[in-house]
Structure formats: structure tokens, C-alpha cells
PDB file of C-alpha atoms in Angstrom:
ATOM      1  CA  MET H  13       0.000   0.000   0.000  1.00 93.00           C
ATOM      2  CA  THR H  14       1.117   3.538  -0.713  1.00 94.00           C
ATOM      3  CA  GLU H  15       0.498   5.982   2.111  1.00 96.00           C
ATOM      4  CA  ILE H  16       0.338   9.658   1.229  1.00 96.00           C
ATOM      5  CA  THR H  17       0.294  12.363   3.887  1.00 95.00           C
ATOM      6  CA  LEU H  18      -0.198  15.979   2.953  1.00 94.00           C
ATOM      7  CA  LYS H  19      -0.163  18.725   5.584  1.00 93.00           C
ATOM      8  CA  ARG H  20      -0.880  22.131   4.226  1.00 91.00           C
ATOM      9  CA  GLY H  21      -0.597  25.435   5.988  1.00 89.00           C
ATOM     10  CA  GLU H  22      -1.141  28.900   4.651  1.00 89.00           C
ATOM     11  CA  THR H  23       2.446  29.247   3.467  1.00 92.00           C
ATOM     12  CA  GLU H  24       3.873  25.742   3.661  1.00 93.00           C
ATOM     13  CA  LEU H  25       3.448  22.190   2.469  1.00 93.00           C
ATOM     14  CA  ASP H  26       4.659  19.034   4.183  1.00 93.00           C
ATOM     15  CA  PHE H  27       4.207  16.014   1.881  1.00 95.00           C
ATOM     16  CA  PHE H  28       5.207  12.398   2.390  1.00 94.00           C
ATOM     17  CA  ALA H  29       4.515   9.328   0.230  1.00 95.00           C
ATOM     18  CA  LYS H  30       5.825   5.873   1.046  1.00 95.00           C
ATOM     19  CA  GLY H  31       5.338   2.364  -0.256  1.00 90.00           C
ATOM     20  CA  HIS H  32       4.140   0.596  -3.364  1.00 89.00           C
ATOM     21  CA  CYS H  33       0.517   0.208  -4.389  1.00 91.00           C
ATOM     22  CA  ASN H  34       0.762  -3.531  -5.118  1.00 85.00           C
ATOM     23  CA  ALA H  35      -2.246  -3.399  -7.453  1.00 86.00           C
ATOM     24  CA  ALA H  36      -0.295  -5.493  -9.991  1.00 83.00           C
ATOM     25  CA  GLU H  37       3.204  -6.828 -10.614  1.00 83.00           C
ATOM     26  CA  ASN H  38       6.116  -4.420 -10.392  1.00 79.00           C
ATOM     27  CA  GLY H  39       6.636  -2.719 -13.717  1.00 80.00           C
ATOM     28  CA  VAL H  40       3.004  -3.024 -14.817  1.00 86.00           C
ATOM     29  CA  ASP H  41       1.210  -1.505 -11.796  1.00 86.00           C
ATOM     30  CA  LEU H  42      -0.805   1.340 -13.300  1.00 93.00           C
ATOM     31  CA  VAL H  43      -2.020   2.540  -9.889  1.00 93.00           C
ATOM     32  CA  CYS H  44       1.554   2.903  -8.676  1.00 92.00           C
ATOM     33  CA  SER H  45       2.480   4.587 -11.948  1.00 93.00           C
ATOM     34  CA  ALA H  46      -0.315   7.119 -11.502  1.00 94.00           C
ATOM     35  CA  VAL H  47       0.765   7.958  -7.935  1.00 95.00           C
ATOM     36  CA  SER H  48       4.387   8.241  -9.073  1.00 93.00           C
ATOM     37  CA  MET H  49       3.457  10.512 -11.960  1.00 94.00           C
ATOM     38  CA  LEU H  50       1.521  12.863  -9.691  1.00 95.00           C
ATOM     39  CA  SER H  51       4.442  12.925  -7.247  1.00 94.00           C
ATOM     40  CA  CYS H  52       6.874  13.713 -10.081  1.00 94.00           C
ATOM     41  CA  THR H  53       4.530  16.439 -11.296  1.00 95.00           C
ATOM     42  CA  LEU H  54       4.418  17.967  -7.806  1.00 94.00           C
ATOM     43  CA  ILE H  55       8.213  17.931  -7.563  1.00 95.00           C
ATOM     44  CA  ASN H  56       8.575  19.437 -11.037  1.00 94.00           C
ATOM     45  CA  ARG H  57       6.042  22.185 -10.299  1.00 94.00           C
ATOM     46  CA  LEU H  58       7.732  23.088  -7.004  1.00 94.00           C
ATOM     47  CA  GLU H  59      11.127  23.173  -8.715  1.00 94.00           C
ATOM     48  CA  GLY H  60       9.610  25.523 -11.302  1.00 93.00           C
ATOM     49  CA  LEU H  61       8.377  27.773  -8.512  1.00 92.00           C
ATOM     50  CA  SER H  62      11.595  27.558  -6.494  1.00 91.00           C
ATOM     51  CA  VAL H  63      12.386  31.260  -6.958  1.00 92.00           C
ATOM     52  CA  PHE H  64       9.317  31.935  -4.773  1.00 92.00           C
ATOM     53  CA  LEU H  65      10.320  29.491  -2.027  1.00 93.00           C
ATOM     54  CA  LYS H  66      11.741  30.575   1.318  1.00 92.00           C
ATOM     55  CA  GLU H  67      12.621  27.008   2.269  1.00 92.00           C
ATOM     56  CA  LYS H  68      12.800  23.795   0.252  1.00 93.00           C
ATOM     57  CA  HIS H  69      13.552  20.177   1.003  1.00 94.00           C
ATOM     58  CA  ILE H  70      12.764  17.580  -1.667  1.00 94.00           C
ATOM     59  CA  SER H  71      13.915  13.993  -1.366  1.00 93.00           C
ATOM     60  CA  TYR H  72      12.843  11.023  -3.438  1.00 92.00           C
ATOM     61  CA  GLU H  73      13.827   7.509  -4.350  1.00 91.00           C
ATOM     62  CA  LYS H  74      11.974   4.374  -5.412  1.00 88.00           C
ATOM     63  CA  GLY H  75       8.860   4.038  -3.231  1.00 88.00           C
ATOM     64  CA  PHE H  76       9.529   7.208  -1.221  1.00 93.00           C
ATOM     65  CA  VAL H  77       8.919  10.949  -1.607  1.00 95.00           C
ATOM     66  CA  GLU H  78       9.406  13.620   1.046  1.00 95.00           C
ATOM     67  CA  ILE H  79       8.781  17.311   0.451  1.00 94.00           C
ATOM     68  CA  PHE H  80       8.762  20.324   2.722  1.00 94.00           C
ATOM     69  CA  VAL H  81       8.431  23.784   1.192  1.00 94.00           C
ATOM     70  CA  ARG H  82       7.633  27.208   2.559  1.00 93.00           C
ATOM     71  CA  TRP H  83       6.717  30.341   0.592  1.00 93.00           C
ATOM     72  CA  ASN H  84       5.814  33.977   1.239  1.00 91.00           C
ATOM     73  CA  LYS H  85       2.220  34.892   1.965  1.00 89.00           C
ATOM     74  CA  ARG H  86       1.988  37.102  -1.133  1.00 91.00           C
ATOM     75  CA  ASP H  87       2.674  34.020  -3.320  1.00 90.00           C
ATOM     76  CA  CYS H  88      -0.073  31.785  -1.869  1.00 89.00           C
ATOM     77  CA  ALA H  89      -2.188  31.713  -5.045  1.00 89.00           C
ATOM     78  CA  LEU H  90       0.674  30.203  -7.067  1.00 87.00           C
ATOM     79  CA  PHE H  91       1.008  27.307  -4.665  1.00 91.00           C
ATOM     80  CA  ASP H  92      -2.659  26.846  -3.750  1.00 90.00           C
ATOM     81  CA  ASN H  93      -3.704  26.298  -7.356  1.00 88.00           C
ATOM     82  CA  SER H  94      -0.920  23.800  -8.020  1.00 89.00           C
ATOM     83  CA  ILE H  95      -1.510  21.834  -4.827  1.00 92.00           C
ATOM     84  CA  ASP H  96      -5.301  21.787  -5.301  1.00 92.00           C
ATOM     85  CA  THR H  97      -4.931  20.336  -8.790  1.00 92.00           C
ATOM     86  CA  LEU H  98      -2.524  17.598  -7.713  1.00 92.00           C
ATOM     87  CA  LEU H  99      -4.589  16.831  -4.626  1.00 93.00           C
ATOM     88  CA  CYS H 100      -7.576  16.232  -6.886  1.00 95.00           C
ATOM     89  CA  GLY H 101      -5.556  13.555  -8.704  1.00 95.00           C
ATOM     90  CA  TYR H 102      -4.418  11.871  -5.476  1.00 96.00           C
ATOM     91  CA  ARG H 103      -8.026  11.835  -4.232  1.00 96.00           C
ATOM     92  CA  LEU H 104      -9.284  10.260  -7.452  1.00 96.00           C
ATOM     93  CA  ILE H 105      -6.725   7.472  -7.179  1.00 96.00           C
ATOM     94  CA  SER H 106      -7.250   6.826  -3.464  1.00 96.00           C
ATOM     95  CA  ASN H 107     -11.047   6.769  -3.888  1.00 96.00           C
ATOM     96  CA  ALA H 108     -10.851   4.371  -6.833  1.00 96.00           C
ATOM     97  CA  PHE H 109      -8.240   2.099  -5.192  1.00 95.00           C
ATOM     98  CA  PRO H 110      -8.664   2.418  -1.402  1.00 95.00           C
ATOM     99  CA  GLU H 111      -6.986  -0.951  -0.799  1.00 95.00           C
ATOM    100  CA  ASN H 112      -3.842   0.287  -2.566  1.00 94.00           C
ATOM    101  CA  VAL H 113      -3.599   4.008  -1.745  1.00 96.00           C
ATOM    102  CA  ARG H 114      -4.298   5.734   1.564  1.00 96.00           C
ATOM    103  CA  LEU H 115      -4.464   9.538   1.513  1.00 95.00           C
ATOM    104  CA  SER H 116      -4.401  11.725   4.603  1.00 94.00           C
ATOM    105  CA  VAL H 117      -4.865  15.466   4.117  1.00 93.00           C
ATOM    106  CA  THR H 118      -4.737  18.122   6.801  1.00 89.00           C
ATOM    107  CA  ARG H 119      -5.287  21.767   6.029  1.00 85.00           C
ATOM    108  CA  ASN H 120      -4.616  24.429   8.621  1.00 80.00           C
ATOM    109  CA  GLU H 121      -6.401  27.549   7.369  1.00 72.00           C
ATOM    110  CA  GLY H 122      -4.562  30.769   8.130  1.00 67.00           C
ATOM    111  CA  LYS H 123      -1.791  29.004  10.031  1.00 69.00           C
ATOM    112  CA  ASP H 124       1.239  26.898   9.342  1.00 70.00           C
ATOM    113  CA  TYR H 125       2.596  23.645  10.628  1.00 67.00           C
ATOM    114  CA  TYR H 126       6.203  23.975  11.456  1.00 64.00           C
ATOM    115  CA  VAL H 127       7.561  20.559  12.170  1.00 57.00           C
ATOM    116  CA  LYS H 128      10.144  21.252  14.866  1.00 51.00           C
ATOM    117  CA  LYS H 129      11.519  17.746  14.591  1.00 49.00           C
ATOM    118  CA  LYS H 130      11.642  17.253  10.837  1.00 53.00           C
ATOM    119  CA  ARG H 131      12.135  13.826   9.300  1.00 51.00           C
ATOM    120  CA  TYR H 132      15.144  15.023   7.309  1.00 49.00           C
TER     121      TYR H 132
END
């Protein structure tokens, strides 16, 4: 199972994805491919917006993605739109394949989560 955790504050995103979907054999698992593609898209989009980031940590390898980014309040619309779009994709996959993908989303309106003890 792939577990995806997304914590979203007003000016920060803490994202973590771990595991394999196991919906089919390795190499032909379309569910895992879809999750991976969305994760790659998120990383690519954040890299494209990196000039607007105050803080950035992106780490990934096979079966694992970890992202923490922080931006200025004036740039919220840039990030909100991108994250909303990708979150829609993750929700579609987790709703269609709940036995393979677990999604946990927390949104803290008007505040941020600052993880004092970060995983990285």
C-alpha cells in the first residue's frame, strides 16, 4: 500500500509518500504509476516555482517521496492552485483504489505547521 500524507498550511506544504501500491506486478502496476506521476509532477512544479520558495527540502527515491516547502504569503495563489490540482488527482486514485492508496490530508487555514523535529 502507498500511504500519502499531505499537511498544508497557509504558506507551507509538508508532503510524504511511502510504499508501493501492489495493485499489480512491479513494472506493470498502473495505480503505482499514476501515484508516481503525480508525485513527479508535484516535484517538477515546485522546482519551477523555487524562486518563490523561502525554504525547500525535496527527497525522493523508489517508493519514497518527502517534500517540505515554505513560501511567502503574497505568493499563496501560485502554490494553492498547483496543490489543489494535484490533490484532486491523489483523491481520485485513493477513492478508486482504497486498498492500494491511503491519503491523509490536513489543512490548517490561516496558520502553518512547522515541524520542529523534521524527518530530514
